[in-house]
Coordinates of N, CA, C and O in Angstrom, one line a residue:
M116 N -21.1 -17.5 58.4 CA -20.3 -17.0 57.4 C -19.1 -18.0 57.1 O -18.2 -18.1 57.9
K117 N -19.2 -18.7 56.0 CA -18.2 -19.7 55.6 C -17.2 -19.0 54.7 O -17.5 -18.6 53.6
P118 N -15.9 -19.0 55.2 CA -14.9 -18.3 54.3 C -14.5 -19.0 53.1 O -13.9 -18.4 52.2
K119 N -14.8 -20.3 53.0 CA -14.3 -21.1 51.9 C -14.8 -20.5 50.5 O -15.9 -20.3 50.3
G120 N -13.8 -20.2 49.6 CA -14.1 -19.7 48.3 C -14.4 -18.2 48.3 O -14.6 -17.6 47.2
K121 N -14.4 -17.6 49.5 CA -14.7 -16.1 49.6 C -13.4 -15.3 49.5 O -12.3 -15.8 49.8
R122 N -13.6 -14.1 49.0 CA -12.4 -13.2 48.9 C -12.6 -12.1 49.9 O -13.5 -11.3 49.9
A123 N -11.7 -12.1 50.9 CA -11.8 -11.2 52.0 C -10.8 -10.0 51.9 O -9.6 -10.2 51.5
L124 N -11.3 -8.8 52.1 CA -10.4 -7.7 52.2 C -10.1 -7.4 53.7 O -11.0 -7.2 54.5
V125 N -8.9 -7.5 54.1 CA -8.4 -7.3 55.4 C -7.9 -5.9 55.5 O -6.9 -5.6 54.9
I126 N -8.5 -5.1 56.4 CA -8.0 -3.7 56.5 C -7.2 -3.6 57.8 O -7.7 -3.7 58.9
G127 N -5.9 -3.3 57.6 CA -5.0 -3.2 58.8 C -4.3 -4.6 59.0 O -5.0 -5.6 59.1
F128 N -3.0 -4.5 59.1 CA -2.2 -5.8 59.2 C -1.4 -5.8 60.4 O -0.2 -6.2 60.4
G129 N -2.0 -5.5 61.5 CA -1.3 -5.7 62.8 C -1.6 -7.1 63.3 O -1.9 -8.0 62.5
R130 N -1.5 -7.4 64.6 CA -1.7 -8.7 65.1 C -3.1 -9.3 64.7 O -3.2 -10.4 64.3
S131 N -4.1 -8.5 64.9 CA -5.5 -8.9 64.6 C -5.7 -9.2 63.1 O -6.2 -10.2 62.7
G132 N -5.2 -8.3 62.3 CA -5.3 -8.5 60.8 C -4.5 -9.7 60.3 O -5.0 -10.5 59.5
R133 N -3.3 -10.0 60.9 CA -2.6 -11.2 60.6 C -3.3 -12.5 60.9 O -3.4 -13.4 60.2
A134 N -3.9 -12.5 62.1 CA -4.7 -13.6 62.6 C -5.9 -13.9 61.7 O -6.2 -15.0 61.3
A135 N -6.6 -12.8 61.3 CA -7.7 -12.9 60.4 C -7.3 -13.5 59.0 O -8.0 -14.3 58.5
A136 N -6.2 -12.9 58.5 CA -5.7 -13.4 57.2 C -5.4 -14.9 57.2 O -5.7 -15.6 56.3
A137 N -4.7 -15.3 58.3 CA -4.3 -16.7 58.4 C -5.5 -17.6 58.5 O -5.6 -18.7 57.9
Y138 N -6.5 -17.1 59.2 CA -7.7 -17.9 59.4 C -8.5 -18.1 58.1 O -8.9 -19.2 57.7
I139 N -8.7 -17.0 57.4 CA -9.4 -17.0 56.1 C -8.7 -18.0 55.1 O -9.3 -18.8 54.5
R140 N -7.4 -17.9 55.1 CA -6.7 -18.7 54.1 C -6.8 -20.2 54.6 O -6.9 -21.1 53.7
A141 N -6.7 -20.5 55.9 CA -6.8 -21.8 56.4 C -8.1 -22.4 56.1 O -8.3 -23.7 55.9
Q142 N -9.2 -21.6 56.0 CA -10.5 -22.0 55.7 C -10.8 -22.1 54.2 O -12.0 -22.3 53.8
G143 N -9.8 -21.8 53.4 CA -10.0 -22.0 52.0 C -10.5 -20.7 51.3 O -10.9 -20.7 50.1
G144 N -10.3 -19.5 52.0 CA -10.6 -18.3 51.4 C -9.4 -17.6 50.8 O -8.3 -18.0 50.9
M145 N -9.6 -16.5 50.1 CA -8.6 -15.7 49.5 C -8.5 -14.3 50.2 O -9.6 -13.8 50.7
V146 N -7.3 -13.7 50.3 CA -7.1 -12.5 51.1 C -6.4 -11.5 50.3 O -5.4 -11.7 49.6
K147 N -6.9 -10.2 50.5 CA -6.2 -9.1 50.0 C -6.0 -8.1 51.3 O -7.0 -8.0 52.0
V148 N -4.9 -7.6 51.5 CA -4.6 -6.7 52.6 C -4.4 -5.3 52.2 O -3.7 -5.1 51.2
V149 N -5.0 -4.4 52.9 CA -4.7 -2.9 52.7 C -4.4 -2.3 54.0 O -4.9 -2.7 55.0
D150 N -3.4 -1.4 54.0 CA -3.0 -0.8 55.2 C -2.5 0.6 54.9 O -2.0 0.9 53.8
R151 N -2.8 1.6 55.8 CA -2.3 2.9 55.6 C -0.8 3.0 55.7 O -0.2 3.9 55.0
A152 N -0.2 2.2 56.5 CA 1.2 2.2 56.6 C 1.9 1.6 55.3 O 1.3 0.9 54.6
D153 N 3.1 2.0 55.1 CA 3.9 1.5 54.0 C 5.3 1.5 54.4 O 6.1 2.5 54.1
T154 N 5.8 0.5 55.1 CA 7.1 0.4 55.5 C 7.8 -0.8 54.8 O 7.1 -1.8 54.4
P155 N 9.1 -0.8 54.7 CA 9.8 -2.0 54.2 C 9.5 -3.3 54.9 O 9.4 -4.3 54.3
E156 N 9.4 -3.2 56.2 CA 9.1 -4.4 57.0 C 7.8 -4.9 56.7 O 7.6 -6.2 56.6
L157 N 6.8 -4.1 56.6 CA 5.4 -4.5 56.3 C 5.3 -5.1 54.9 O 4.7 -6.2 54.7
R158 N 5.9 -4.4 54.0 CA 5.9 -4.9 52.6 C 6.6 -6.3 52.5 O 6.1 -7.2 51.8
S159 N 7.7 -6.4 53.2 CA 8.4 -7.7 53.1 C 7.6 -8.8 53.8 O 7.6 -9.9 53.2
S160 N 7.0 -8.5 54.9 CA 6.1 -9.5 55.6 C 5.0 -10.0 54.7 O 4.8 -11.2 54.6
L161 N 4.3 -9.1 54.0 CA 3.2 -9.4 53.1 C 3.7 -10.2 51.9 O 3.1 -11.2 51.5
Q162 N 4.8 -9.8 51.4 CA 5.4 -10.6 50.2 C 5.8 -12.0 50.6 O 5.6 -12.9 49.9
N163 N 6.4 -12.1 51.8 CA 6.9 -13.4 52.3 C 5.7 -14.3 52.5 O 5.8 -15.6 52.4
E164 N 4.6 -13.8 52.9 CA 3.4 -14.6 53.2 C 2.6 -14.8 51.9 O 1.6 -15.5 51.9
G165 N 3.0 -14.2 50.8 CA 2.3 -14.4 49.5 C 0.9 -13.8 49.5 O 0.0 -14.3 48.8
L166 N 0.8 -12.7 50.2 CA -0.6 -12.0 50.3 C -0.6 -10.9 49.3 O 0.2 -10.0 49.3
E167 N -1.7 -10.8 48.6 CA -2.0 -9.7 47.7 C -2.2 -8.5 48.6 O -2.8 -8.6 49.7
H168 N -1.7 -7.3 48.3 CA -1.7 -6.2 49.2 C -1.6 -4.9 48.4 O -1.1 -4.8 47.3
R169 N -2.1 -3.8 49.1 CA -1.9 -2.5 48.6 C -1.7 -1.6 49.9 O -2.5 -1.6 50.8
L170 N -0.6 -0.9 49.9 CA -0.2 -0.1 51.1 C -0.2 1.4 50.8 O -0.3 1.8 49.7
G171 N -0.3 2.1 51.9 CA -0.2 3.6 51.8 C -1.5 4.3 51.8 O -1.6 5.5 51.6
G172 N -2.6 3.6 52.1 CA -3.9 4.2 52.1 C -5.0 3.3 51.7 O -4.8 2.1 51.3
Y173 N -6.3 3.8 51.7 CA -7.4 3.0 51.3 C -8.1 3.7 50.1 O -8.0 4.9 49.9
S174 N -8.8 2.8 49.3 CA -9.5 3.3 48.1 C -10.7 2.5 47.9 O -10.8 1.4 48.3
E175 N -11.7 3.2 47.3 CA -13.0 2.5 46.9 C -12.7 1.3 46.1 O -13.4 0.3 46.1
T176 N -11.6 1.4 45.3 CA -11.3 0.2 44.4 C -10.9 -1.0 45.2 O -10.9 -2.1 44.6
D177 N -10.5 -0.8 46.4 CA -10.1 -2.0 47.3 C -11.3 -2.9 47.5 O -11.1 -4.1 47.8
L178 N -12.5 -2.4 47.4 CA -13.7 -3.2 47.6 C -14.1 -4.1 46.4 O -14.9 -5.0 46.5
R179 N -13.4 -3.8 45.2 CA -13.7 -4.5 44.0 C -13.4 -6.0 44.2 O -12.4 -6.4 44.7
D180 N -14.4 -6.9 43.9 CA -14.3 -8.3 44.0 C -14.3 -8.9 45.4 O -14.2 -10.1 45.6
A181 N -14.4 -8.0 46.4 CA -14.4 -8.5 47.8 C -15.8 -9.1 48.1 O -16.9 -8.6 47.7
D182 N -15.8 -10.2 48.9 CA -17.0 -10.8 49.4 C -17.3 -10.4 50.8 O -18.5 -10.5 51.3
L183 N -16.3 -10.1 51.5 CA -16.4 -9.6 52.9 C -15.3 -8.7 53.3 O -14.2 -8.8 52.6
V184 N -15.5 -7.9 54.3 CA -14.4 -7.0 54.8 C -14.1 -7.3 56.2 O -15.1 -7.4 57.0
I185 N -12.9 -7.4 56.6 CA -12.5 -7.7 58.0 C -11.6 -6.5 58.4 O -10.6 -6.2 57.8
V186 N -12.1 -5.9 59.5 CA -11.5 -4.7 60.0 C -10.7 -4.9 61.3 O -11.2 -5.5 62.2
S187 N -9.5 -4.4 61.3 CA -8.7 -4.4 62.5 C -9.2 -3.4 63.6 O -9.8 -2.4 63.2
P188 N -9.0 -3.7 64.9 CA -9.5 -2.8 65.9 C -9.1 -1.4 65.8 O -9.9 -0.5 66.2
G189 N -7.9 -1.1 65.3 CA -7.4 0.3 65.2 C -8.1 1.1 64.1 O -7.9 2.3 64.0
V190 N -8.8 0.5 63.3 CA -9.5 1.2 62.1 C -10.9 1.6 62.6 O -11.7 0.8 63.0
P191 N -11.2 2.9 62.4 CA -12.5 3.5 62.9 C -13.6 2.7 62.2 O -13.6 2.5 61.0
W192 N -14.6 2.4 63.0 CA -15.8 1.7 62.5 C -16.6 2.5 61.5 O -17.4 1.9 60.7
D193 N -16.5 3.8 61.5 CA -17.2 4.7 60.6 C -16.4 5.2 59.5 O -16.7 6.2 58.8
L194 N -15.3 4.5 59.2 CA -14.4 4.8 58.1 C -15.2 4.9 56.8 O -16.1 4.0 56.6
P195 N -15.1 5.9 55.9 CA -15.9 6.0 54.7 C -15.8 4.8 53.9 O -16.8 4.4 53.2
L196 N -14.7 4.1 53.8 CA -14.6 2.9 53.0 C -15.5 1.8 53.6 O -16.1 1.0 52.8
L197 N -15.7 1.7 54.9 CA -16.6 0.7 55.5 C -18.0 1.1 55.2 O -18.9 0.2 55.0
E198 N -18.3 2.4 55.2 CA -19.7 2.8 54.9 C -20.0 2.4 53.5 O -21.1 2.0 53.2
S199 N -19.1 2.6 52.6 CA -19.3 2.2 51.2 C -19.5 0.7 51.1 O -20.4 0.2 50.3
A200 N -18.7 -0.1 51.8 CA -18.9 -1.5 51.8 C -20.3 -1.9 52.3 O -20.9 -2.8 51.7
R201 N -20.8 -1.3 53.3 CA -22.1 -1.6 53.9 C -23.2 -1.3 52.8 O -24.1 -2.0 52.7
K202 N -23.0 -0.1 52.2 CA -24.0 0.3 51.1 C -24.0 -0.7 50.0 O -25.1 -0.9 49.3
Q203 N -22.9 -1.4 49.7 CA -22.8 -2.4 48.7 C -23.3 -3.7 49.1 O -23.3 -4.7 48.4
G204 N -23.7 -3.8 50.4 CA -24.2 -5.1 50.9 C -23.1 -6.1 51.4 O -23.4 -7.3 51.6
L205 N -21.9 -5.6 51.5 CA -20.8 -6.5 51.9 C -20.8 -6.7 53.4 O -20.9 -5.7 54.1
P206 N -20.6 -7.9 53.9 CA -20.5 -8.1 55.3 C -19.2 -7.4 55.8 O -18.1 -7.5 55.2
V207 N -19.3 -6.6 56.9 CA -18.2 -6.0 57.5 C -18.0 -6.6 58.9 O -18.9 -6.5 59.8
T208 N -16.9 -7.2 59.2 CA -16.7 -7.9 60.4 C -15.3 -7.7 60.9 O -14.6 -6.8 60.5
S209 N -14.9 -8.5 61.9 CA -13.6 -8.3 62.6 C -13.0 -9.7 63.0 O -13.8 -10.7 63.0
E210 N -11.8 -9.7 63.3 CA -11.1 -10.9 63.8 C -11.9 -11.5 65.0 O -12.2 -12.7 65.1
I211 N -12.2 -10.6 66.0 CA -12.9 -11.1 67.2 C -14.3 -11.6 66.9 O -14.7 -12.6 67.5
D212 N -15.0 -11.0 66.0 CA -16.3 -11.4 65.7 C -16.3 -12.8 65.0 O -17.1 -13.7 65.2
L213 N -15.3 -13.0 64.1 CA -15.2 -14.3 63.4 C -14.9 -15.4 64.5 O -15.3 -16.5 64.4
F214 N -14.1 -15.0 65.5 CA -13.8 -15.9 66.6 C -15.0 -16.3 67.3 O -15.3 -17.5 67.6
F215 N -15.9 -15.4 67.7 CA -17.1 -15.7 68.3 C -18.0 -16.7 67.5 O -18.6 -17.6 68.1
R216 N -18.0 -16.5 66.2 CA -18.8 -17.4 65.4 C -18.2 -18.8 65.3 O -19.0 -19.7 65.2
A217 N -16.9 -18.9 65.4 CA -16.3 -20.2 65.2 C -16.0 -20.9 66.5 O -15.7 -22.2 66.5
C218 N -15.9 -20.2 67.6 CA -15.5 -20.8 68.9 C -16.4 -21.9 69.4 O -17.6 -21.6 69.6
P219 N -16.0 -23.1 69.7 CA -16.9 -24.1 70.3 C -16.9 -24.1 71.8 O -17.7 -24.9 72.4
S220 N -16.1 -23.2 72.4 CA -16.0 -23.2 73.9 C -16.8 -22.1 74.5 O -17.1 -21.1 73.9
P221 N -17.2 -22.3 75.8 CA -17.8 -21.1 76.5 C -16.8 -20.0 76.7 O -15.6 -20.2 76.8
I222 N -17.3 -18.8 76.6 CA -16.4 -17.6 76.6 C -16.8 -16.7 77.8 O -18.0 -16.4 78.0
A223 N -15.8 -16.2 78.5 CA -16.0 -15.2 79.5 C -15.4 -13.9 78.9 O -14.2 -13.9 78.6
G224 N -16.2 -12.8 78.8 CA -15.7 -11.6 78.3 C -15.6 -10.5 79.4 O -16.6 -10.3 80.1
I225 N -14.5 -9.8 79.4 CA -14.3 -8.8 80.4 C -14.0 -7.4 79.8 O -13.1 -7.4 78.9
T226 N -14.8 -6.4 80.1 CA -14.5 -5.1 79.6 C -14.6 -4.1 80.7 O -14.9 -4.4 81.8
G227 N -14.4 -2.8 80.3 CA -14.4 -1.7 81.3 C -13.3 -0.8 80.9 O -12.4 -1.1 80.1
T228 N -13.3 0.4 81.5 CA -12.3 1.4 81.1 C -10.9 1.0 81.8 O -9.9 1.1 81.1
N229 N -11.0 0.6 83.0 CA -9.7 0.2 83.7 C -9.8 -1.1 84.4 O -10.9 -1.6 84.8
G230 N -8.7 -1.8 84.5 CA -8.7 -3.1 85.2 C -8.9 -4.3 84.4 O -8.9 -5.5 84.9
K231 N -9.1 -4.2 83.1 CA -9.4 -5.3 82.2 C -8.3 -6.4 82.2 O -8.6 -7.6 82.3
T232 N -7.1 -5.9 82.0 CA -6.0 -6.9 81.8 C -5.8 -7.7 83.1 O -5.6 -8.9 83.0
T233 N -5.7 -7.0 84.2 CA -5.5 -7.8 85.5 C -6.7 -8.7 85.7 O -6.4 -9.9 86.1
T234 N -7.9 -8.3 85.5 CA -9.0 -9.2 85.8 C -9.1 -10.3 84.8 O -9.4 -11.5 85.2
T235 N -8.7 -10.1 83.6 CA -8.7 -11.2 82.6 C -7.6 -12.2 83.0 O -7.9 -13.4 83.0
A236 N -6.5 -11.8 83.4 CA -5.4 -12.7 83.8 C -5.8 -13.5 85.0 O -5.6 -14.7 85.1
L237 N -6.4 -12.8 86.0 CA -6.7 -13.5 87.2 C -7.9 -14.5 87.0 O -7.9 -15.6 87.5
T238 N -8.8 -14.1 86.2 CA -9.9 -15.0 85.8 C -9.4 -16.3 85.2 O -9.9 -17.4 85.5
A239 N -8.5 -16.1 84.2 CA -7.9 -17.3 83.6 C -7.2 -18.2 84.6 O -7.3 -19.4 84.5
E240 N -6.5 -17.6 85.5 CA -5.7 -18.4 86.5 C -6.7 -19.1 87.4 O -6.4 -20.3 87.8
V241 N -7.8 -18.5 87.8 CA -8.7 -19.1 88.7 C -9.4 -20.3 88.0 O -9.5 -21.4 88.6
L242 N -9.7 -20.2 86.8 CA -10.3 -21.3 86.0 C -9.3 -22.5 85.9 O -9.6 -23.6 86.0
R243 N -8.0 -22.1 85.6 CA -7.0 -23.1 85.5 C -6.8 -23.8 86.8 O -6.6 -25.1 86.8
A244 N -6.8 -23.1 87.9 CA -6.7 -23.7 89.2 C -7.8 -24.7 89.5 O -7.6 -25.6 90.3
G245 N -8.9 -24.5 88.9 CA -10.1 -25.4 89.0 C -10.0 -26.6 88.1 O -11.0 -27.4 88.0
G246 N -8.9 -26.7 87.4 CA -8.7 -27.9 86.5 C -9.2 -27.8 85.1 O -9.2 -28.7 84.4
L247 N -9.5 -26.5 84.7 CA -10.0 -26.3 83.3 C -8.9 -25.9 82.4 O -7.9 -25.3 82.8
R248 N -9.0 -26.3 81.1 CA -8.1 -25.8 80.1 C -8.6 -24.5 79.6 O -9.7 -24.4 79.2
V249 N -7.7 -23.5 79.6 CA -8.1 -22.1 79.4 C -7.3 -21.4 78.3 O -6.0 -21.6 78.4
M250 N -7.9 -20.7 77.4 CA -7.2 -19.9 76.5 C -7.5 -18.4 76.8 O -8.7 -18.1 77.0
R251 N -6.5 -17.6 77.0 CA -6.6 -16.2 77.3 C -6.2 -15.4 76.1 O -5.3 -15.7 75.4
G252 N -7.0 -14.3 75.8 CA -6.6 -13.5 74.7 C -7.5 -12.3 74.5 O -8.1 -11.8 75.5
G253 N -7.6 -11.8 73.3 CA -8.3 -10.6 73.0 C -7.4 -9.3 73.1 O -6.3 -9.4 72.6
N254 N -7.9 -8.3 73.7 CA -7.1 -7.0 73.7 C -5.9 -7.1 74.6 O -5.1 -6.2 74.7
I255 N -5.7 -8.2 75.3 CA -4.6 -8.4 76.1 C -3.3 -8.6 75.3 O -2.2 -8.7 75.8
G256 N -3.4 -8.6 74.0 CA -2.3 -8.7 73.1 C -2.1 -10.0 72.4 O -1.1 -10.2 71.7
E257 N -3.1 -10.9 72.6 CA -2.9 -12.2 72.0 C -4.2 -12.5 71.1 O -5.2 -12.8 71.7
P258 N -4.1 -12.4 69.8 CA -5.3 -12.8 69.0 C -5.7 -14.2 69.2 O -4.8 -15.0 69.6
V259 N -6.9 -14.5 69.0 CA -7.4 -15.8 69.3 C -7.9 -16.6 68.1 O -8.0 -17.8 68.1
L260 N -8.2 -15.9 67.0 CA -8.9 -16.5 65.9 C -7.9 -17.6 65.3 O -8.4 -18.6 64.9
D261 N -6.6 -17.3 65.2 CA -5.7 -18.2 64.6 C -5.4 -19.4 65.5 O -4.6 -20.3 65.2
R262 N -6.0 -19.4 66.7 CA -5.9 -20.6 67.7 C -7.2 -21.3 67.9 O -7.3 -22.2 68.8
V263 N -8.3 -20.9 67.2 CA -9.6 -21.5 67.5 C -9.6 -23.0 67.3 O -10.4 -23.7 67.9
D264 N -8.8 -23.5 66.4 CA -8.8 -24.9 66.1 C -8.2 -25.7 67.2 O -8.3 -27.0 67.2
Q265 N -7.6 -25.1 68.2 CA -7.1 -25.7 69.4 C -8.1 -25.9 70.5 O -7.8 -26.6 71.5
L266 N -9.3 -25.4 70.3 CA -10.3 -25.4 71.4 C -11.4 -26.5 71.2 O -11.7 -26.9 70.0
G267 N -11.9 -27.0 72.3 CA -13.0 -27.9 72.3 C -14.1 -27.5 73.2 O -14.0 -26.4 73.9
A268 N -15.2 -28.2 73.2 CA -16.4 -27.8 74.0 C -16.1 -27.7 75.5 O -16.9 -27.0 76.2
D269 N -15.1 -28.5 76.0 CA -14.9 -28.5 77.4 C -13.9 -27.4 77.9 O -13.6 -27.3 79.1
D270 N -13.3 -26.7 76.9 CA -12.3 -25.7 77.3 C -13.1 -24.4 77.6 O -14.3 -24.2 77.3
W271 N -12.3 -23.4 78.1 CA -12.9 -22.1 78.4 C -12.0 -21.0 77.7 O -10.8 -21.3 77.6
V272 N -12.6 -19.9 77.3 CA -11.9 -18.8 76.7 C -12.1 -17.6 77.6 O -13.3 -17.3 77.9
V273 N -11.1 -16.9 78.0 CA -11.3 -15.6 78.7 C -10.7 -14.5 77.9 O -9.5 -14.5 77.5
L274 N -11.6 -13.6 77.5 CA -11.2 -12.5 76.6 C -11.2 -11.1 77.3 O -12.2 -10.8 78.0
E275 N -10.2 -10.3 77.1 CA -10.3 -8.9 77.4 C -10.8 -8.2 76.2 O -10.3 -8.4 75.1
L276 N -11.9 -7.5 76.3 CA -12.6 -6.9 75.2 C -12.5 -5.4 75.3 O -13.1 -4.8 76.2
S277 N -11.9 -4.7 74.3 CA -11.9 -3.2 74.3 C -13.1 -2.7 73.6 O -13.8 -3.4 72.9
S278 N -13.4 -1.4 73.8 CA -14.5 -0.8 73.1 C -14.3 -0.9 71.6 O -15.3 -1.0 70.8
F279 N -13.1 -0.8 71.1 CA -12.8 -0.9 69.7 C -13.2 -2.3 69.2 O -13.7 -2.4 68.0
Q280 N -13.0 -3.3 70.0 CA -13.4 -4.7 69.6 C -14.9 -4.9 69.7 O -15.6 -5.4 68.8
L281 N -15.5 -4.4 70.8 CA -16.9 -4.6 71.0 C -17.8 -4.0 70.0 O -18.8 -4.6 69.6
E282 N -17.4 -2.9 69.4 CA -18.3 -2.2 68.4 C -18.3 -3.0 67.1 O -19.2 -2.9 66.3
S283 N -17.4 -4.0 67.0 CA -17.4 -4.8 65.7 C -17.9 -6.2 65.9 O -18.0 -6.9 65.0
I284 N -18.4 -6.5 67.1 CA -18.9 -7.8 67.4 C -20.4 -7.9 67.1 O -21.2 -7.3 67.8
E285 N -20.8 -8.7 66.1 CA -22.2 -8.8 65.8 C -22.9 -10.0 66.6 O -24.0 -10.0 66.9
H286 N -22.0 -10.9 66.9 CA -22.5 -12.1 67.6 C -21.8 -12.3 68.9 O -20.9 -13.2 69.0
P287 N -22.1 -11.5 70.0 CA -21.3 -11.6 71.2 C -21.8 -12.8 72.1 O -22.6 -12.6 73.1
R288 N -21.4 -14.0 71.7 CA -21.9 -15.2 72.4 C -21.1 -15.5 73.7 O -20.1 -16.2 73.7
L289 N -21.5 -14.8 74.8 CA -20.7 -14.9 76.0 C -21.5 -15.8 77.0 O -22.7 -15.7 77.2
R290 N -20.8 -16.7 77.7 CA -21.3 -17.4 78.8 C -21.3 -16.5 80.0 O -22.3 -16.5 80.8
I291 N -20.3 -15.7 80.2 CA -20.2 -14.7 81.3 C -19.7 -13.4 80.7 O -18.7 -13.4 79.9
G292 N -20.3 -12.3 81.0 CA -19.9 -11.0 80.6 C -19.8 -10.1 81.8 O -20.7 -10.0 82.6
T293 N -18.7 -9.4 81.9 CA -18.4 -8.5 83.0 C -18.0 -7.1 82.5 O -17.1 -7.0 81.7
V294 N -18.7 -6.1 83.0 CA -18.3 -4.7 82.8 C -17.7 -4.2 84.2 O -18.5 -4.0 85.1
L295 N -16.4 -3.9 84.2 CA -15.8 -3.5 85.5 C -16.2 -2.0 85.9 O -16.4 -1.8 87.0
N296 N -16.1 -1.1 84.9 CA -16.4 0.3 85.2 C -16.4 1.0 83.8 O -15.9 0.5 82.8
V297 N -17.0 2.2 83.8 CA -17.0 3.0 82.6 C -16.8 4.4 83.0 O -17.6 5.1 83.6
T298 N -15.6 5.0 82.6 CA -15.3 6.4 82.7 C -14.8 6.9 81.4 O -14.5 6.2 80.5
P299 N -14.9 8.2 81.2 CA -14.6 8.8 79.9 C -13.2 8.3 79.3 O -12.2 8.4 80.0
D300 N -13.3 7.8 78.1 CA -12.0 7.3 77.4 C -12.4 7.1 75.9 O -13.5 6.8 75.6
H301 N -11.4 7.3 75.1 CA -11.5 7.1 73.6 C -12.7 7.9 73.0 O -13.3 7.5 72.0
L302 N -13.0 9.1 73.6 CA -14.1 9.9 73.1 C -13.8 10.5 71.7 O -14.7 10.9 71.0
D303 N -12.5 10.5 71.3 CA -12.1 11.0 70.0 C -12.6 10.0 69.0 O -12.9 10.4 67.8
R304 N -12.7 8.7 69.3 CA -13.2 7.7 68.4 C -14.7 7.5 68.5 O -15.4 7.4 67.5
H305 N -15.2 7.5 69.7 CA -16.7 7.2 69.9 C -17.6 8.4 70.0 O -18.8 8.2 70.1
R306 N -17.0 9.6 69.9 CA -17.7 10.8 69.8 C -18.4 11.3 71.0 O -18.5 12.5 71.3
S307 N -19.0 10.4 71.9 CA -19.7 10.9 73.1 C -19.6 9.8 74.2 O -19.3 8.7 73.9
M308 N -19.8 10.3 75.4 CA -19.7 9.4 76.5 C -20.9 8.4 76.4 O -20.8 7.2 76.8
E309 N -22.0 8.8 75.9 CA -23.2 8.0 75.8 C -22.9 6.8 74.8 O -23.2 5.6 75.1
R310 N -22.3 7.1 73.7 CA -21.9 6.1 72.7 C -20.9 5.1 73.3 O -21.0 3.9 73.1
Y311 N -19.9 5.7 74.0 CA -18.9 4.8 74.6 C -19.5 3.8 75.6 O -19.2 2.6 75.6
A312 N -20.4 4.3 76.5 CA -21.1 3.5 77.4 C -21.9 2.4 76.8 O -22.0 1.3 77.2
E313 N -22.6 2.8 75.7 CA -23.5 1.9 75.0 C -22.6 0.7 74.4 O -23.1 -0.4 74.5
I314 N -21.5 1.0 73.9 CA -20.6 0.0 73.3 C -20.1 -0.9 74.4 O -20.1 -2.2 74.2
K315 N -19.7 -0.4 75.5 CA -19.3 -1.2 76.7 C -20.4 -2.1 77.2 O -20.1 -3.2 77.6

């Protein structure tokens, strides 16, 4: 998926949405942002960055002229707007999925209900102690897509991956993948324990 010349609709403008918007623009694409929130701080941030935007909710009209849709982790994957996008044949992706597509480095992914953050941090430190250059990120609070141009084939990436991120990854290109544990969590989003375990 080459962003150049494409018009991306970014849904949600938290850290992940910001990273996705920056990446698409850097690759020569165009961005429109929509977000349910509508605060003076958010509006000012979007205006300062020169991003087309609509705040206060989502609408079918947001899909007009879009070539792809990029969804932030906090946005439900079964949102009616996303279902409409899929029916129209629009690619629906995420910041972390775009990273997997673009990353030239081997990736270690760590998931599970508990212990992800500690294990991700320790894994990164072990690799660094072995003399490797390591980028840490993902659900640990550090988006990685806007840093992908800093990576090379000899570097390593260690990602904490939440269920919200995993359900949006179409191309999970992992050199190492670890599931620490799976206990009931986020069932309001995933509907059942079976679905939650499947995503993990």
